[in-house]
Amino acid sequence: MSTATADLHDAPAEPGVNYLNASYGIRSWLLTFDHKRIGLLYLASITIMFVVGGVAAMLMRIHLIEPQGALFEPETYNKMFSTHGIIMVFFFLVPSIPATLGNFLIPLMIGARDVAFPKLNLMSWYIFITGAALALYATLSGGVDTGWTFYPPYSSHYSATNVTIVALGVFVAGFSSILTGLNFIVTIHKMRAPGMTWFRLPLFIWAMYATSLIFVLGTPVIAITLFLLGLERVLHVGIFDPAVGGDPLLFQHLFWFYSHPAVYIMILPGMGVVSELITAFSRKKIFGYSFVAFSSLSIAVISFIVWGHHMFVTGQSIYAGLVFSVLSFLVAIPSAVKVFNWTATLYRGSISYEAPMLYALGFIGLFTIGGLTGLFLASLATDVHLNGTYFIVAHFHYIMVGGAVMAYLGGIHYWWPKISGRMYPDLWARISAAIIFLGFNLTFFPQFMLGYLGMPRRYAVYPAEFQVLNVMSSAGASILGIGYVIPLVYLIWSMRYGPVAGPNPWKAKGLEWTIPSPPPTENFEEIPIVTEDAYNYPVAEAHKYPDAPGVARV
Amino acid sequence: MAAHGAHPPGFAHQFETVTQQREAGTLGMWVFLVTEILFFGGMFTSYIIYRSLHLQSFIQGSHELIVRYGATNTAVLIFSSLTMALAIRTAQTGKSKGQIIFWLILTMILGASFIAIKLRFEWYRDYVEGLIPGVSWLDGGTHTPGVKMFMCFYFFMTGLHALHMVVGLGILTVLVIMTARNKFSSQYYAPLEISGLYWHFVDIVWIFLFPLLYLIGGRY
Amino acid sequence: MSEHAGHDSDTPHVVPITTYVLVFLALMLGTALTTWVAYIDLGRWNTVAALTIAVIKMTLVVLFFMHVKYATGLTRIVILAGFFWLGIMITLSCSDELTRRWEIVPQGWQMIVPLFSRLF
């Protein structure tokens, strides 16, 4: 049995072989089939992409300090927000939790030795970095100014920027997602340990399964759409071209058929992480397990029938607008179910406030705000006024940054001891969580007000009366940026100097906590046989409060 | 605990049993084919919309295509699906590798014929007549903007389909090499089965492309 | 999974050659039929006929050549899901593209809506 407590850099007294030190050298990493190493390869790549997208954001916020723009010509500003959107959506948010935490954890949580197709897994990473390289090349050699939405006819006929190369980069990266989703679906169906029935799975797995459904069903459509856009750009004629009877709105339908479910790709894994964090740090099983599990599936399914709410003011038929508006209200329901159930899980739990929990609690609050503001946008009458303004920008940043990124950071911190075998300094972690929370709200809450007051998005200049709010937002962005840098520093520091973590520093439930930290390459010495439900925490107070909700009946 | 003794050929160690591996492989290929349904589906969706809105242009454009080549190609692909199914059955029933390779190569010949017919008798002719939008287009006469739109669909859809055929030929080549190297037996022929699924899918796409592109509005 | 490695208790079904050949002949017949019908004027039913024959041909390929007749329920759900999602994409896109020209003409009780806008 390998000793999990062996320091990585000492010569182990007894074999302390884990997936990190099982083999050395760059070739052993670049040619690995181990899902854990592949997860770390992804972690490194998407961190780089996050920095690139973040730099674009910083430049934008600096530019917007002044009403006439402080830094750029409008054409360059257009490239900034396009780069920020493309990189953050396709090369950071979409792969973030699935490719890093998903790859690392799914086999561990279900009791398997690896994913179903390890070679395909490695190939997915190579495909991802090829796409990312194309996108970075396009950015650095002139950029793209169409916005991350690439609407024709501007993108197909008029834009003089590197649209085709970026579209190719996104197209290629899409295949990385598809293969990852395919791998996860087959893994979860076919490689669960004996006794690990569907309803004993951790909710993170349900969330990853639902996310994988979206990967597989949605991503091919953006692939064909960008392919058609590229053809039209190269051939100067195509199916979105009005000159031959084409409809630019058809592009938008096909684009948003993927891109709306894509936003659920970005949030569902975060919700799965939050379910894990809330249960672990309240030491209580989730309230309403099957409701939370089915809500993940419902979100995945309903996400595919609401995309037209991005097109209410584009000239779409009002009948379609009516249909999409009603359906969009539906999608709020399963998300709300999750928020209710997390809250009920907290009730009478034994709560502690380590950094992962701070991120989880922040998620619940900020996601709720972001989600509620979505209702204003789902309603046709109010969307007419709010569309194209900073209200939308604030809405999705509350969900993507206040939600998804915070869940991602919470997950990284929670599973860091498992991944690295080390603990990070918790005081610094809590401080940066607080800085991130404050910086985030200072950045994006003023944007709700700006949008309500009418400031358009994607504009390089704005009326002078909006300056105060813009300066507040830019100040917040600086704070947020600092908040993101600090974890980067202490997490890397902890890999060498952090205290060694045992198999289960959080005393949490879950198969991943039953194996050493870091795990051996083959994960489990023997494939476990599962007999318990998920989150089977001992019930301390049952005898005192037998009728309290969420308390297991013994 | 997986037996460390005689592992069947092709067994991958992340799995516990051969059955698990085979089921995982099949499920994986079906999930991939679903992604292909959605991939081609984007163009089928666009086709349905534009055909509803511009039926006359589509009929006019369709009449620029020659039915007998489309029909012949449909027959060629159906035949190739038969030979592919027989190749798998030959492996399944433990026949010699020579027999498996025979059916695989026959499938490849049929697939290559499909592409040859397209290139030589259809696309080359379209190139000469100025019917390829963006590459070789001649305005005037029956070459209206609406027909140009139809031809965009024709080339994009059959082009993407042909690309999938070429990939299929590549896969078949690899299978022939693997068979020649004795990788398959009646116990293990999963790559053949899985590649067969892909090949049949490409056939099904053409089964729809033929009537939708060549036979619109009837030929009466 | 309770089976031992290497011991295959459920060998896949072997389809008889006759079945394959019959399916092949049916597919060829379908192709001939759809081509022949295209040369007969059935108005809008030409499209229905062509698509019906195509769907039947596809079903034969899926059931027999792709062995779905002998496959698990999971396989069938996966296939149906693919087509269902394609159906969503087509239906909801058409809900916009094919209704653009429809006019909204207030009927009956809807006539009072403009009155409210004048009140407020």
Coordinates of N, CA and C in Angstrom, one line a residue, chain A residues 80-215:
Chain A
M80 N -10.5 44.0 -29.0 CA -10.3 43.6 -27.5 C -11.5 42.8 -27.0
F81 N -12.7 43.4 -27.2 CA -13.8 42.7 -26.6 C -14.1 41.3 -27.4
S82 N -13.7 41.3 -28.7 CA -13.9 40.0 -29.4 C -12.9 39.0 -28.9
T83 N -11.7 39.4 -28.7 CA -10.7 38.4 -28.2 C -11.1 38.0 -26.8
H84 N -11.5 38.9 -25.9 CA -11.8 38.6 -24.6 C -13.0 37.5 -24.6
G85 N -14.0 37.8 -25.4 CA -15.1 36.8 -25.5 C -14.7 35.5 -26.0
I86 N -14.0 35.5 -27.2 CA -13.7 34.2 -27.8 C -12.8 33.4 -26.9
I87 N -11.8 34.0 -26.4 CA -10.8 33.2 -25.5 C -11.5 32.7 -24.3
M88 N -12.3 33.6 -23.6 CA -12.9 33.2 -22.3 C -13.9 32.2 -22.5
V89 N -14.8 32.3 -23.6 CA -15.8 31.3 -23.8 C -15.3 30.0 -24.2
F90 N -14.6 30.0 -25.4 CA -14.3 28.7 -26.0 C -13.0 28.1 -25.4
F91 N -12.1 28.9 -24.9 CA -10.8 28.3 -24.5 C -10.6 28.4 -23.0
F92 N -11.5 28.9 -22.3 CA -11.4 28.9 -20.8 C -12.7 28.2 -20.2
L93 N -13.8 28.9 -20.3 CA -15.0 28.5 -19.6 C -15.5 27.1 -20.0
V94 N -15.6 26.9 -21.3 CA -16.1 25.6 -21.8 C -15.3 24.4 -21.3
P95 N -14.0 24.5 -21.5 CA -13.2 23.3 -21.0 C -12.9 23.3 -19.5
S96 N -13.1 24.5 -18.8 CA -12.5 24.6 -17.5 C -12.7 23.4 -16.5
I97 N -14.0 23.4 -16.0 CA -14.2 22.3 -15.0 C -14.2 20.9 -15.7
P98 N -14.9 20.7 -16.8 CA -14.9 19.4 -17.4 C -13.5 18.8 -17.6
A99 N -12.6 19.6 -18.3 CA -11.4 19.0 -18.8 C -10.4 18.9 -17.6
T100 N -10.5 19.8 -16.6 CA -9.5 19.7 -15.5 C -10.1 18.8 -14.4
L101 N -11.0 19.3 -13.7 CA -11.6 18.5 -12.6 C -12.3 17.3 -13.1
G102 N -13.1 17.4 -14.2 CA -13.8 16.3 -14.7 C -12.9 15.1 -15.1
N103 N -11.9 15.4 -15.8 CA -10.9 14.4 -16.2 C -10.3 13.8 -15.0
F104 N -9.9 14.6 -14.1 CA -9.1 14.1 -12.9 C -10.0 13.2 -12.0
L105 N -11.3 13.7 -11.8 CA -12.1 13.1 -10.8 C -13.1 12.0 -11.2
I106 N -13.6 12.1 -12.4 CA -14.6 11.2 -12.8 C -14.3 9.7 -12.5
P107 N -13.1 9.2 -13.0 CA -12.8 7.8 -12.7 C -12.7 7.6 -11.2
L108 N -12.1 8.5 -10.5 CA -11.9 8.4 -9.1 C -13.3 8.3 -8.4
M109 N -14.2 9.1 -8.8 CA -15.5 9.2 -8.1 C -16.4 8.0 -8.4
I110 N -16.2 7.3 -9.6 CA -17.0 6.2 -9.9 C -16.3 4.9 -9.6
G111 N -15.1 4.9 -9.2 CA -14.3 3.7 -8.9 C -13.8 3.0 -10.1
A112 N -13.2 3.8 -11.0 CA -12.6 3.2 -12.2 C -11.1 3.5 -12.3
R113 N -10.4 2.8 -13.2 CA -9.0 3.0 -13.3 C -8.6 4.1 -14.2
D114 N -9.5 4.4 -15.1 CA -9.3 5.5 -16.1 C -10.6 5.8 -16.8
V115 N -10.6 6.7 -17.7 CA -11.8 6.9 -18.5 C -11.8 5.7 -19.6
A116 N -12.9 5.7 -20.3 CA -13.2 4.6 -21.2 C -12.1 4.6 -22.3
F117 N -11.8 5.8 -22.8 CA -10.9 5.9 -24.0 C -9.7 6.8 -23.6
P118 N -8.7 6.3 -23.0 CA -7.6 7.2 -22.5 C -6.8 7.8 -23.7
K119 N -6.6 7.1 -24.8 CA -5.9 7.6 -25.9 C -6.7 8.8 -26.5
L120 N -8.0 8.6 -26.6 CA -8.8 9.6 -27.1 C -8.7 10.9 -26.2
N121 N -8.6 10.6 -24.9 CA -8.5 11.7 -24.0 C -7.2 12.5 -24.2
L122 N -6.1 11.9 -24.5 CA -4.9 12.6 -24.8 C -5.0 13.4 -26.1
M123 N -5.7 12.7 -27.1 CA -5.9 13.4 -28.4 C -6.7 14.6 -28.2
S124 N -7.7 14.5 -27.3 CA -8.6 15.7 -27.0 C -7.7 16.9 -26.6
W125 N -6.7 16.6 -25.8 CA -5.9 17.7 -25.3 C -5.1 18.3 -26.4
Y126 N -4.5 17.4 -27.3 CA -3.7 18.0 -28.4 C -4.6 18.8 -29.3
I127 N -5.8 18.3 -29.6 CA -6.7 19.0 -30.4 C -7.0 20.4 -29.8
F128 N -7.2 20.4 -28.5 CA -7.5 21.6 -27.8 C -6.4 22.6 -28.0
I129 N -5.1 22.2 -27.7 CA -4.1 23.2 -27.8 C -3.8 23.6 -29.3
T130 N -4.1 22.7 -30.2 CA -4.1 23.2 -31.6 C -5.0 24.3 -31.9
G131 N -6.3 24.1 -31.4 CA -7.3 25.2 -31.6 C -6.9 26.4 -30.9
A132 N -6.3 26.3 -29.7 CA -5.9 27.4 -28.9 C -4.8 28.1 -29.6
A133 N -3.8 27.4 -30.2 CA -2.7 28.0 -30.9 C -3.2 28.8 -32.1
L134 N -4.2 28.2 -32.8 CA -4.7 29.0 -33.9 C -5.4 30.3 -33.5
A135 N -6.1 30.2 -32.4 CA -6.8 31.4 -31.9 C -5.8 32.4 -31.4
L136 N -4.8 32.0 -30.7 CA -3.8 32.9 -30.3 C -3.0 33.5 -31.4
Y137 N -2.7 32.7 -32.4 CA -2.0 33.3 -33.6 C -2.9 34.3 -34.2
A138 N -4.2 34.0 -34.4 CA -5.1 35.0 -35.0 C -5.1 36.3 -34.2
T139 N -5.2 36.1 -32.9 CA -5.2 37.3 -32.0 C -4.0 38.2 -32.2
L140 N -2.8 37.5 -32.1 CA -1.6 38.3 -32.1 C -1.2 38.8 -33.4
S141 N -1.8 38.3 -34.5 CA -1.4 38.7 -35.8 C -2.5 39.6 -36.4
G142 N -3.2 40.3 -35.6 CA -4.2 41.2 -36.2 C -5.5 41.2 -35.5
G143 N -5.9 40.1 -34.9 CA -7.1 40.0 -34.1 C -8.3 39.9 -35.0
V144 N -9.4 39.8 -34.2 CA -10.8 39.7 -34.8 C -11.7 40.7 -34.2
D145 N -12.6 41.3 -35.0 CA -13.4 42.4 -34.4 C -14.9 42.1 -34.6
T146 N -15.3 40.9 -34.7 CA -16.7 40.5 -35.0 C -17.5 40.3 -33.7
G147 N -16.8 40.3 -32.6 CA -17.4 39.8 -31.4 C -17.3 38.3 -31.3
W148 N -17.5 37.7 -30.2 CA -17.4 36.2 -30.1 C -18.6 35.6 -30.9
T149 N -19.6 36.4 -31.3 CA -20.7 35.8 -32.0 C -20.6 35.7 -33.5
F150 N -19.6 36.3 -34.1 CA -19.3 36.1 -35.5 C -20.5 36.3 -36.4
Y151 N -21.4 37.3 -36.2 CA -22.5 37.4 -37.0 C -22.2 37.8 -38.4
P152 N -22.7 37.1 -39.5 CA -22.6 37.6 -40.8 C -23.7 38.7 -41.0
P153 N -23.7 39.5 -42.0 CA -22.7 39.5 -43.1 C -21.4 40.2 -42.7
Y154 N -21.3 40.8 -41.5 CA -20.1 41.5 -41.2 C -18.9 40.5 -41.2
S155 N -19.1 39.3 -40.5 CA -18.0 38.4 -40.4 C -17.7 37.7 -41.7
S156 N -18.7 37.6 -42.6 CA -18.5 36.8 -43.8 C -18.0 37.7 -45.0
H157 N -18.4 39.0 -44.9 CA -18.1 39.8 -46.1 C -17.4 41.1 -45.8
Y158 N -17.5 41.6 -44.7 CA -17.0 43.0 -44.5 C -15.8 43.1 -43.6
S159 N -15.7 42.2 -42.6 CA -14.6 42.3 -41.6 C -13.3 42.0 -42.3
A160 N -12.3 42.9 -42.1 CA -11.0 42.6 -42.7 C -10.0 42.0 -41.7
T161 N -10.5 41.3 -40.8 CA -9.6 40.7 -39.7 C -9.6 39.2 -39.9
N162 N -8.8 38.5 -38.9 CA -8.5 37.1 -39.1 C -9.7 36.2 -38.7
V163 N -10.8 36.4 -39.3 CA -12.0 35.7 -38.9 C -11.9 34.2 -39.2
T164 N -11.4 33.9 -40.4 CA -11.3 32.5 -40.8 C -10.4 31.7 -39.8
I165 N -9.3 32.3 -39.5 CA -8.3 31.5 -38.6 C -8.9 31.3 -37.2
V166 N -9.6 32.3 -36.7 CA -10.2 32.1 -35.4 C -11.3 31.1 -35.4
A167 N -12.1 31.3 -36.5 CA -13.2 30.3 -36.6 C -12.7 28.9 -36.7
L168 N -11.6 28.7 -37.4 CA -10.9 27.4 -37.5 C -10.4 26.9 -36.1
G169 N -9.9 27.9 -35.4 CA -9.4 27.5 -34.0 C -10.5 27.1 -33.2
V170 N -11.7 27.8 -33.2 CA -12.8 27.4 -32.4 C -13.4 26.0 -32.9
F171 N -13.4 25.9 -34.2 CA -13.9 24.6 -34.8 C -13.1 23.4 -34.3
V172 N -11.8 23.6 -34.3 CA -10.9 22.5 -33.9 C -11.1 22.3 -32.4
A173 N -11.1 23.3 -31.6 CA -11.3 23.1 -30.2 C -12.7 22.5 -29.9
G174 N -13.6 22.7 -30.7 CA -14.9 22.1 -30.6 C -14.8 20.5 -30.6
F175 N -13.9 20.0 -31.4 CA -13.8 18.6 -31.5 C -13.2 18.0 -30.2
S176 N -12.3 18.9 -29.6 CA -11.8 18.5 -28.2 C -13.0 18.3 -27.3
S177 N -13.9 19.2 -27.3 CA -15.1 19.1 -26.4 C -15.9 17.9 -26.7
I178 N -16.1 17.7 -28.0 CA -17.0 16.5 -28.4 C -16.4 15.2 -27.9
L179 N -15.1 15.1 -28.1 CA -14.4 13.8 -27.7 C -14.4 13.7 -26.1
T180 N -14.2 14.8 -25.5 CA -14.3 14.7 -24.0 C -15.6 14.3 -23.5
G181 N -16.7 14.9 -24.1 CA -18.0 14.6 -23.7 C -18.3 13.1 -24.0
L182 N -17.9 12.7 -25.2 CA -18.1 11.3 -25.5 C -17.5 10.3 -24.5
N183 N -16.2 10.7 -24.2 CA -15.5 9.8 -23.3 C -16.2 9.8 -21.9
F184 N -16.7 10.9 -21.4 CA -17.3 10.9 -20.1 C -18.6 10.2 -20.2
I185 N -19.4 10.3 -21.2 CA -20.7 9.6 -21.3 C -20.4 8.0 -21.2
V186 N -19.5 7.6 -22.0 CA -19.2 6.1 -22.0 C -18.6 5.7 -20.7
T187 N -17.8 6.5 -20.1 CA -17.2 6.2 -18.8 C -18.2 6.0 -17.8
I188 N -19.1 7.0 -17.7 CA -20.1 7.0 -16.6 C -21.1 5.8 -16.8
H189 N -21.4 5.5 -18.1 CA -22.4 4.4 -18.3 C -21.7 3.1 -18.0
K190 N -20.5 2.9 -18.4 CA -19.9 1.5 -18.5 C -18.9 1.2 -17.5
M191 N -18.3 2.2 -16.7 CA -17.2 1.9 -15.9 C -17.4 2.2 -14.4
R192 N -18.6 2.2 -14.0 CA -18.9 2.4 -12.6 C -18.5 1.1 -11.8
A193 N -18.0 1.3 -10.6 CA -17.6 0.2 -9.8 C -18.8 -0.6 -9.4
P194 N -18.6 -1.9 -9.0 CA -19.8 -2.7 -8.6 C -20.5 -2.0 -7.4
G195 N -21.8 -1.9 -7.5 CA -22.5 -1.3 -6.4 C -22.7 0.2 -6.6
M196 N -22.0 0.8 -7.5 CA -22.2 2.2 -7.8 C -23.3 2.4 -8.7
T197 N -24.5 2.4 -8.2 CA -25.7 2.6 -9.1 C -25.8 4.0 -9.4
W198 N -26.6 4.4 -10.4 CA -26.8 5.7 -10.8 C -27.1 6.6 -9.6
F199 N -28.0 6.2 -8.7 CA -28.5 7.0 -7.6 C -27.6 7.0 -6.4
R200 N -26.4 6.4 -6.6 CA -25.4 6.5 -5.5 C -24.2 7.4 -6.0
L201 N -24.3 7.8 -7.2 CA -23.2 8.6 -7.8 C -23.2 10.0 -7.1
P202 N -22.0 10.6 -6.9 CA -21.9 12.0 -6.5 C -22.6 12.9 -7.5
L203 N -23.2 14.0 -7.0 CA -23.9 14.9 -7.8 C -23.0 15.5 -8.9
F204 N -21.7 15.6 -8.5 CA -20.7 16.1 -9.5 C -20.8 15.2 -10.8
I205 N -20.9 13.9 -10.6 CA -21.0 13.1 -11.8 C -22.2 13.3 -12.6
W206 N -23.4 13.5 -11.9 CA -24.6 13.8 -12.6 C -24.4 15.1 -13.4
A207 N -23.8 16.1 -12.8 CA -23.6 17.3 -13.5 C -22.7 17.1 -14.7
M208 N -21.7 16.4 -14.5 CA -20.7 16.1 -15.6 C -21.4 15.3 -16.8
Y209 N -22.3 14.4 -16.4 CA -23.0 13.6 -17.4 C -23.9 14.5 -18.2
A210 N -24.6 15.4 -17.5 CA -25.5 16.3 -18.2 C -24.7 17.3 -19.1
T211 N -23.6 17.7 -18.6 CA -22.7 18.6 -19.4 C -22.2 17.9 -20.6
S212 N -21.9 16.6 -20.5 CA -21.4 15.8 -21.6 C -22.5 15.6 -22.7
L213 N -23.7 15.5 -22.2 CA -24.8 15.4 -23.2 C -24.9 16.7 -24.1
I214 N -24.7 17.9 -23.4 CA -24.7 19.1 -24.2 C -23.5 19.1 -25.1
F215 N -22.3 18.7 -24.6 CA -21.1 18.7 -25.5 C -21.4 18.0 -26.8

